[in-house]
CSV table of C-alpha atoms in Angstrom, one decimal:
chain,number,residue,atom,x,y,z
X,1,MET,CA,0.0,0.0,0.0
X,2,ALA,CA,1.4,3.4,-1.0
X,3,LEU,CA,1.6,5.8,1.9
X,4,PRO,CA,0.0,9.2,1.3
X,5,THR,CA,1.8,12.5,1.6
X,6,TYR,CA,0.4,15.6,3.2
X,7,ASP,CA,0.1,17.3,-0.2
X,8,GLU,CA,-1.7,14.3,-1.7
X,9,GLN,CA,-4.3,14.2,1.0
X,10,ARG,CA,-4.7,17.9,0.9
X,11,ALA,CA,-5.4,17.7,-2.8
X,12,ALA,CA,-7.9,14.8,-2.3
X,13,ALA,CA,-9.7,16.8,0.4
X,14,ARG,CA,-9.9,19.8,-1.9
X,15,ARG,CA,-11.6,17.7,-4.6
X,16,ARG,CA,-14.1,16.1,-2.1
X,17,LEU,CA,-15.1,19.0,0.1
X,18,PRO,CA,-17.3,22.0,-0.7
X,19,HIS,CA,-15.2,25.0,-1.2
X,20,MET,CA,-16.0,26.8,2.1
X,21,LEU,CA,-15.1,23.7,4.1
X,22,PHE,CA,-11.7,23.2,2.4
X,23,GLU,CA,-10.9,26.9,2.8
X,24,TYR,CA,-11.8,26.7,6.5
X,25,ILE,CA,-9.2,24.0,7.0
X,26,ASP,CA,-6.6,25.5,4.7
X,27,SER,CA,-6.8,29.2,5.5
X,28,GLY,CA,-4.8,31.4,7.8
X,29,ALA,CA,-5.2,34.9,9.3
X,30,PHE,CA,-4.7,38.1,7.3
X,31,ASP,CA,-1.9,37.7,4.7
X,32,GLU,CA,-1.1,34.2,6.0
X,33,ARG,CA,2.6,34.9,6.6
X,34,THR,CA,2.6,33.0,10.0
X,35,LEU,CA,0.7,30.1,8.4
X,36,LYS,CA,3.5,29.8,5.7
X,37,ALA,CA,6.3,30.4,8.2
X,38,ASN,CA,5.1,27.5,10.4
X,39,HIS,CA,6.2,24.9,7.8
X,40,ALA,CA,8.9,27.0,6.1
X,41,ASP,CA,10.8,27.5,9.3
X,42,LEU,CA,10.8,23.7,10.0
X,43,ALA,CA,12.0,23.1,6.5
X,44,ARG,CA,15.0,25.4,7.1
X,45,LEU,CA,16.3,23.1,9.8
X,46,ARG,CA,18.6,20.3,8.6
X,47,LEU,CA,19.2,17.0,10.3
X,48,LYS,CA,22.7,15.5,10.7
X,49,GLN,CA,23.0,12.1,9.1
X,50,ARG,CA,24.8,9.4,11.0
X,51,VAL,CA,25.6,5.9,9.8
X,52,MET,CA,26.9,2.5,11.1
X,53,ARG,CA,25.2,2.9,14.4
X,54,ASP,CA,23.2,-0.4,14.7
X,55,MET,CA,19.7,1.0,14.6
X,56,SER,CA,18.0,-2.5,14.6
X,57,ASP,CA,16.1,-1.8,17.8
X,58,LEU,CA,14.3,1.5,17.6
X,59,ASP,CA,12.0,2.8,20.4
X,60,MET,CA,9.4,5.2,18.9
X,61,CYS,CA,7.1,5.1,21.9
X,62,ALA,CA,6.4,8.2,23.9
X,63,ASP,CA,4.5,9.6,26.9
X,64,ILE,CA,2.5,12.6,25.8
X,65,ALA,CA,1.4,14.6,28.9
X,66,GLY,CA,0.8,11.4,30.8
X,67,THR,CA,-0.8,9.5,27.9
X,68,PRO,CA,1.1,6.5,26.3
X,69,ALA,CA,1.5,6.8,22.6
X,70,SER,CA,3.1,4.7,19.8
X,71,ILE,CA,4.8,7.8,18.5
X,72,PRO,CA,5.2,11.3,20.0
X,73,VAL,CA,2.1,12.6,18.3
X,74,ALA,CA,-1.5,13.4,19.3
X,75,LEU,CA,-4.3,14.4,17.0
X,76,GLY,CA,-5.0,18.0,18.1
X,77,PRO,CA,-8.4,19.7,18.2
X,78,VAL,CA,-9.9,20.5,14.8
X,79,GLY,CA,-13.3,22.3,14.6
X,80,PHE,CA,-16.3,20.9,12.6
X,81,ALA,CA,-14.6,17.6,11.7
X,82,GLY,CA,-18.0,16.0,11.5
X,83,MET,CA,-18.5,18.1,8.3
X,84,TYR,CA,-15.4,16.6,6.6
X,85,ALA,CA,-16.5,13.0,6.9
X,86,ARG,CA,-19.6,11.2,8.2
X,87,ARG,CA,-19.5,11.6,12.0
X,88,GLY,CA,-15.9,12.6,11.4
X,89,GLU,CA,-14.8,13.1,15.0
X,90,VAL,CA,-15.8,9.5,15.8
X,91,GLN,CA,-13.9,8.2,12.7
X,92,ALA,CA,-10.8,10.1,13.6
X,93,ALA,CA,-10.9,9.0,17.2
X,94,ARG,CA,-11.1,5.3,16.1
X,95,ALA,CA,-8.2,5.7,13.8
X,96,ALA,CA,-6.1,7.3,16.5
X,97,ALA,CA,-6.9,4.6,18.9
X,98,ALA,CA,-6.1,1.9,16.4
X,99,GLU,CA,-2.7,3.5,15.7
X,100,GLY,CA,-2.0,4.1,19.4
X,101,VAL,CA,-2.0,7.9,19.6
X,102,PRO,CA,-4.2,10.3,21.7
X,103,PHE,CA,-7.1,12.2,20.1
X,104,CYS,CA,-8.3,15.6,21.3
X,105,LEU,CA,-11.9,16.5,20.6
X,106,SER,CA,-12.5,20.1,19.6
X,107,ALA,CA,-14.9,22.1,21.7
X,108,VAL,CA,-16.5,23.2,18.4
X,109,SER,CA,-17.1,19.7,17.1
X,110,VAL,CA,-20.2,18.3,15.4
X,111,CYS,CA,-20.2,15.2,17.5
X,112,ASP,CA,-20.3,15.9,21.2
X,113,TYR,CA,-17.9,14.3,23.7
X,114,GLU,CA,-20.4,11.7,24.9
X,115,GLU,CA,-21.0,10.4,21.3
X,116,VAL,CA,-17.3,10.2,20.5
X,117,ARG,CA,-16.6,8.5,23.8
X,118,ARG,CA,-19.4,6.0,23.2
X,119,ASP,CA,-19.0,5.2,19.5
X,120,SER,CA,-15.2,5.2,19.3
X,121,GLY,CA,-14.6,3.2,22.4
X,122,THR,CA,-11.9,5.6,23.4
X,123,THR,CA,-11.4,8.3,26.1
X,124,PRO,CA,-10.4,11.4,24.1
X,125,TRP,CA,-8.8,14.5,25.5
X,126,PHE,CA,-11.1,17.5,25.5
X,127,GLN,CA,-10.4,21.0,24.3
X,128,LEU,CA,-11.9,23.9,26.2
X,129,TYR,CA,-12.7,27.4,25.0
X,130,MET,CA,-14.0,29.9,27.5
X,131,ILE,CA,-17.3,31.6,26.8
X,132,ARG,CA,-19.1,34.3,28.8
X,133,ASP,CA,-21.6,32.0,30.4
X,134,ARG,CA,-19.5,30.5,33.2
X,135,ALA,CA,-22.4,28.4,34.5
X,136,TYR,CA,-22.6,26.6,31.1
X,137,MET,CA,-18.8,26.2,31.1
X,138,GLY,CA,-19.0,24.6,34.5
X,139,ASP,CA,-21.7,22.2,33.4
X,140,LEU,CA,-19.7,21.3,30.3
X,141,ILE,CA,-16.6,20.6,32.3
X,142,ASP,CA,-18.6,18.4,34.7
X,143,ARG,CA,-20.2,16.6,31.7
X,144,VAL,CA,-16.9,15.8,30.1
X,145,LEU,CA,-15.4,14.7,33.4
X,146,ALA,CA,-18.3,12.4,34.1
X,147,ALA,CA,-17.9,10.9,30.6
X,148,GLY,CA,-14.3,9.8,31.6
X,149,ALA,CA,-12.0,12.5,30.2
X,150,GLN,CA,-8.7,12.8,31.9
X,151,THR,CA,-6.9,15.5,29.9
X,152,LEU,CA,-8.2,19.0,29.2
X,153,VAL,CA,-6.6,21.2,26.5
X,154,PHE,CA,-7.5,24.8,27.5
X,155,THR,CA,-7.0,26.8,24.3
X,156,VAL,CA,-6.3,30.4,25.3
X,157,ASP,CA,-5.3,32.2,22.0
X,158,MET,CA,-8.9,32.6,20.7
X,159,PRO,CA,-10.6,35.2,22.9
X,160,LEU,CA,-12.2,36.2,19.6
X,161,PRO,CA,-12.0,34.7,16.1
X,162,GLY,CA,-9.1,35.7,13.9
X,163,ILE,CA,-9.7,37.5,10.6
X,164,ARG,CA,-9.4,35.0,7.8
X,165,TYR,CA,-10.2,36.6,4.5
X,166,ARG,CA,-10.5,33.3,2.6
X,167,ASP,CA,-13.3,32.2,4.9
X,168,ALA,CA,-15.1,35.5,4.3
X,169,ARG,CA,-14.8,35.1,0.5
X,170,SER,CA,-15.9,31.5,0.5
X,171,GLY,CA,-19.2,32.2,2.1
X,172,LEU,CA,-18.6,30.5,5.5
X,173,TYR,CA,-19.8,33.5,7.4
X,174,ASP,CA,-22.9,34.2,5.3
X,175,THR,CA,-26.3,33.9,7.1
X,176,GLY,CA,-29.9,33.8,6.0
X,177,LEU,CA,-31.0,33.0,2.5
X,178,ARG,CA,-27.7,34.1,1.0
X,179,GLY,CA,-25.8,31.7,3.2
X,180,LEU,CA,-28.2,28.9,2.6
X,181,ALA,CA,-28.0,29.4,-1.2
X,182,ARG,CA,-24.2,29.5,-1.3
X,183,GLN,CA,-23.9,26.4,1.0
X,184,THR,CA,-26.5,24.5,-1.1
X,185,TRP,CA,-24.8,25.3,-4.4
X,186,GLN,CA,-21.3,24.3,-3.1
X,187,GLY,CA,-22.8,21.0,-1.6
X,188,MET,CA,-24.5,20.1,-4.9
X,189,ALA,CA,-21.1,20.6,-6.7
X,190,HIS,CA,-19.7,17.8,-4.6
X,191,PRO,CA,-22.2,14.9,-4.8
X,192,ALA,CA,-20.1,12.3,-3.0
X,193,TRP,CA,-19.7,14.6,0.0
X,194,LEU,CA,-23.4,15.6,-0.2
X,195,TRP,CA,-24.6,12.0,0.0
X,196,ASP,CA,-22.1,10.6,2.5
X,197,VAL,CA,-21.7,13.5,4.9
X,198,TYR,CA,-24.5,15.9,4.5
X,199,LEU,CA,-27.3,13.4,4.1
X,200,ARG,CA,-26.1,10.3,5.8
X,201,GLY,CA,-24.0,12.1,8.4
X,202,ARG,CA,-26.8,13.9,10.2
X,203,PRO,CA,-27.6,15.4,12.6
X,204,HIS,CA,-25.1,18.3,12.1
X,205,GLY,CA,-25.5,20.0,15.4
X,206,PHE,CA,-23.1,22.1,17.4
X,207,GLY,CA,-21.9,19.2,19.6
X,208,ASN,CA,-20.7,20.4,22.9
X,209,PHE,CA,-22.3,23.8,22.6
X,210,ALA,CA,-25.7,22.6,21.3
X,211,ALA,CA,-27.6,23.4,24.5
X,212,ALA,CA,-26.1,26.9,24.6
X,213,ILE,CA,-27.4,27.7,21.0
X,214,PRO,CA,-31.2,27.4,20.9
X,215,GLY,CA,-32.8,26.6,17.5
X,216,LYS,CA,-31.4,25.2,14.3
X,217,LYS,CA,-28.8,27.4,12.8
X,218,GLY,CA,-26.3,27.3,9.9
X,219,LEU,CA,-22.5,27.8,10.0
X,220,GLY,CA,-22.8,31.5,9.5
X,221,ASP,CA,-25.0,31.8,12.5
X,222,TYR,CA,-22.7,29.7,14.6
X,223,TRP,CA,-19.8,32.0,13.8
X,224,SER,CA,-21.9,35.0,14.8
X,225,TRP,CA,-22.5,33.2,18.1
X,226,ILE,CA,-18.8,32.6,18.6
X,227,ARG,CA,-18.0,36.3,18.0
X,228,GLU,CA,-20.6,37.3,20.6
X,229,ASN,CA,-19.9,34.7,23.3
X,230,PHE,CA,-16.2,33.9,23.3
X,231,ASP,CA,-14.7,35.9,26.2
X,232,CYS,CA,-12.0,38.5,25.8
X,233,SER,CA,-11.9,39.0,29.6
X,234,THR,CA,-10.4,35.5,30.1
X,235,ASN,CA,-7.2,35.6,32.3
X,236,TRP,CA,-5.1,33.4,34.6
X,237,ASP,CA,-7.8,33.6,37.3
X,238,ASP,CA,-10.0,31.6,35.0
X,239,LEU,CA,-7.4,28.9,34.7
X,240,SER,CA,-7.4,28.7,38.5
X,241,TRP,CA,-11.2,28.4,38.3
X,242,VAL,CA,-10.9,25.6,35.8
X,243,ARG,CA,-8.3,23.9,37.9
X,244,SER,CA,-10.6,23.9,40.9
X,245,ARG,CA,-13.2,22.0,38.9
X,246,TRP,CA,-10.9,19.6,37.0
X,247,PRO,CA,-8.9,17.0,38.9
X,248,GLY,CA,-7.1,15.7,35.7
X,249,ARG,CA,-4.4,17.1,33.6
X,250,ILE,CA,-4.6,20.6,32.1
X,251,LEU,CA,-2.6,21.7,29.1
X,252,ILE,CA,-2.6,25.3,28.1
X,253,LYS,CA,-2.6,25.6,24.3
X,254,GLY,CA,-1.7,28.8,22.5
X,255,VAL,CA,1.5,29.8,24.2
X,256,LEU,CA,4.3,31.6,22.3
X,257,CYS,CA,5.8,33.9,25.0
X,258,PRO,CA,8.1,32.4,27.7
X,259,GLU,CA,6.5,34.6,30.3
X,260,ASP,CA,3.1,33.2,29.5
X,261,ALA,CA,4.4,29.6,29.7
X,262,VAL,CA,5.7,30.3,33.2
X,263,ALA,CA,2.4,32.0,34.2
X,264,ALA,CA,0.5,28.9,33.0
X,265,PHE,CA,2.4,26.6,35.3
X,266,GLU,CA,2.1,29.0,38.2
X,267,ALA,CA,-1.7,29.1,37.7
X,268,GLY,CA,-2.0,25.4,37.8
X,269,ALA,CA,-1.3,24.0,34.4
X,270,ASP,CA,0.4,20.6,34.0
X,271,GLY,CA,1.8,21.4,30.6
X,272,VAL,CA,1.8,23.9,27.7
X,273,VAL,CA,1.4,23.7,23.9
X,274,VAL,CA,3.5,26.1,21.9
X,275,SER,CA,1.1,27.2,19.2
X,276,ASN,CA,0.0,30.1,17.1
X,277,HIS,CA,-3.3,28.3,16.3
X,278,GLY,CA,-1.9,27.2,12.9
X,279,GLY,CA,-1.4,30.8,11.8
X,280,ARG,CA,-5.2,31.3,12.1
X,281,GLN,CA,-5.4,34.0,14.7
X,282,LEU,CA,-2.7,36.7,14.8
X,283,ASP,CA,-0.6,37.0,11.6
X,284,GLY,CA,2.9,38.2,11.8
X,285,VAL,CA,3.9,36.4,15.0
X,286,ALA,CA,6.7,33.9,15.2
X,287,SER,CA,6.3,30.3,13.9
X,288,SER,CA,5.8,27.7,16.5
X,289,ILE,CA,9.2,26.1,16.0
X,290,ALA,CA,10.9,29.5,16.3
X,291,ALA,CA,9.1,30.2,19.7
X,292,LEU,CA,9.7,26.7,21.1
X,293,PRO,CA,13.3,26.8,22.4
X,294,ALA,CA,12.7,29.9,24.6
X,295,VAL,CA,9.6,28.4,26.1
X,296,VAL,CA,11.4,25.2,26.8
X,297,ASP,CA,14.2,27.1,28.6
X,298,ALA,CA,11.7,29.2,30.6
X,299,VAL,CA,9.7,26.2,31.7
X,300,GLY,CA,12.8,24.5,33.0
X,301,GLY,CA,11.4,21.0,33.1
X,302,ARG,CA,8.3,21.9,35.2
X,303,GLY,CA,6.1,19.9,32.8
X,304,PRO,CA,5.7,18.8,29.2
X,305,VAL,CA,6.1,21.3,26.4
X,306,LEU,CA,4.2,20.2,23.3
X,307,ILE,CA,4.1,21.9,19.9
X,308,ASP,CA,1.7,22.3,17.0
X,309,GLY,CA,1.8,24.3,13.7
X,310,GLY,CA,3.3,23.3,10.4
X,311,LEU,CA,4.0,19.7,11.2
X,312,ARG,CA,3.4,17.5,8.2
X,313,SER,CA,5.8,14.5,8.3
X,314,GLY,CA,7.9,12.2,10.5
X,315,LEU,CA,10.9,14.4,9.6
X,316,ASP,CA,9.1,17.4,11.1
X,317,ILE,CA,8.4,15.4,14.3
X,318,VAL,CA,12.1,14.6,14.8
X,319,LYS,CA,13.0,18.2,14.2
X,320,ALA,CA,10.5,19.4,16.8
X,321,LEU,CA,11.7,16.9,19.4
X,322,ALA,CA,15.3,17.8,18.7
X,323,ALA,CA,14.4,21.5,19.2
X,324,GLY,CA,13.0,20.6,22.7
X,325,ALA,CA,9.4,19.5,22.3
X,326,ASP,CA,8.1,16.6,24.4
X,327,GLY,CA,5.5,15.8,21.8
X,328,CYS,CA,3.6,17.1,18.8
X,329,LEU,CA,0.0,17.9,18.0
X,330,LEU,CA,-1.3,17.6,14.4
X,331,GLY,CA,-4.2,19.6,13.0
X,332,ARG,CA,-4.5,20.2,9.3
X,333,ALA,CA,-2.7,16.9,8.5
X,334,TRP,CA,-5.4,14.8,10.0
X,335,ALA,CA,-8.3,17.1,8.9
X,336,PHE,CA,-7.2,16.7,5.3
X,337,ALA,CA,-6.7,12.9,5.8
X,338,LEU,CA,-10.2,12.6,7.3
X,339,ALA,CA,-11.8,14.5,4.4
X,340,ALA,CA,-9.8,12.5,1.9
X,341,GLY,CA,-10.6,9.0,3.2
X,342,GLY,CA,-12.4,9.0,6.6
X,343,GLU,CA,-11.1,6.7,9.2
X,344,ARG,CA,-8.9,4.8,6.7
X,345,GLY,CA,-7.4,8.1,5.6
X,346,VAL,CA,-6.4,9.1,9.1
X,347,ALA,CA,-4.9,5.7,9.7
X,348,ALA,CA,-2.9,5.9,6.5
X,349,MET,CA,-1.6,9.3,7.5
X,350,LEU,CA,-0.4,8.0,10.9
X,351,GLN,CA,1.1,4.9,9.2
X,352,ALA,CA,3.0,7.2,6.9
X,353,LEU,CA,4.2,9.3,9.9
X,354,LYS,CA,5.5,6.1,11.6
X,355,ALA,CA,7.4,5.0,8.4
X,356,GLU,CA,8.9,8.5,8.0
X,357,LEU,CA,9.8,8.6,11.7
X,358,ARG,CA,11.6,5.3,11.5
X,359,VAL,CA,13.7,6.4,8.6
X,360,ALA,CA,14.5,9.7,10.3
X,361,MET,CA,15.5,8.0,13.5
X,362,THR,CA,17.6,5.4,11.8
X,363,LEU,CA,19.6,7.9,9.7
X,364,THR,CA,20.2,10.3,12.5
X,365,GLY,CA,21.3,7.7,14.9
X,366,CYS,CA,18.5,8.3,17.3
X,367,ARG,CA,17.6,4.9,18.8
X,368,VAL,CA,15.3,6.2,21.5
X,369,LEU,CA,13.1,9.2,20.9
X,370,ARG,CA,13.5,10.6,24.5
X,371,ASP,CA,17.1,11.0,23.6
X,372,ALA,CA,16.4,13.4,20.8
X,373,ASP,CA,18.1,16.8,21.3
X,374,HIS,CA,20.1,19.5,19.4
X,375,SER,CA,22.8,17.0,18.5
X,376,LEU,CA,20.5,15.7,15.7
X,377,PHE,CA,20.9,19.0,13.9
X,378,ASP,CA,23.9,20.0,11.8
X,379,MET,CA,25.7,23.1,13.2
X,380,GLU,CA,24.0,25.5,10.8
X,381,SER,CA,20.6,24.4,11.8
X,382,ASP,CA,21.3,24.5,15.5
X,383,ASP,CA,22.4,28.1,15.1
X,384,ALA,CA,19.3,28.7,12.9
X,385,LEU,CA,16.9,28.1,15.8
X,386,SER,CA,18.3,31.2,17.5
X,387,ASP,CA,18.0,33.2,14.2
X,388,LEU,CA,14.4,32.1,13.7
X,389,HIS,CA,13.4,33.2,17.2
X,390,ARG,CA,15.1,36.6,16.6
X,391,ASP,CA,13.6,37.1,13.1
X,392,GLY,CA,10.1,35.9,13.9
X,393,VAL,CA,8.2,35.4,10.7
X,394,ASP,CA,10.3,34.9,7.6
X,395,PRO,CA,9.9,38.1,5.5
X,396,GLY,CA,9.8,36.0,2.4
């Protein structure tokens, strides 16, 4: 079986999905400079090839924030995955479990936590966004905890939605008859998606927030609700409030600044995720890989430091670990794989990552992943990490 590349699955997703859904996955904020820098900065780093090292007994296993994994990867939270494949969050969770990696359910999923837990037979991590209604947030936390969740990924870099021009042009934000007409036209242009996902994949509710949004609404109405209800007043006291209600692990996702990473631990976090939301929030900030080393230094081993943003291959994973990450979250990679082939598409993507990771470990002389460090880079690339942090986004 041929293993798919990121570009191949992205192209397949583009063919299968209505235009606005593909653009939602693919787009970034403003001019998309940070979106591009996330992967471009990883590509600038070169690994140092080593040979004749007896690499017959590799250990690719990892512990990701207390969760065992076959490779140092988790499927990070991706919104509306149930619109990319029939009951898409359930399919992705099944694939992740079969391949031995954690799965994090997005707060803005189509399938709610209880459905994914029941129908996938797994216990996903859960992503939390803070909304103004704290009573509802408390009830949601209690619900997810009662369903068995043990890890909460508190995403803090979305106090309001970023400005993504491609989404606006695609019709994602349109409401009323205009929105219905554009969505219907785009759906009819993709009959395989229309039959399998739109018709057979119902209901298309708002998952974990369904009870907070009365009535039946479209995607445009949902984005209006997000703009009105996500809370710009969220601060570290809110993390303390979440900590008081959540006995399990809490990871803070959306950290780029070392001072924020330290504050997260002081407020009760168990770990942080270095992330710029895939370049979807504030354009012109540093790539995730550029921000990583300073965060790792500031944290000083207090807890795991994970990374997401721009990771597409096993080579990228090795580079991220060599730069100091304890594990990696994938977003677009599994979203495109899900859209391209459902559960089997996500499984194929993970199998490709494992094959790429094995090659990268073998030819860098890294027998055990927990031993990955800066020694896996050539001298120029090790110096380049400092340059990337200083320069921020690549001006090209």
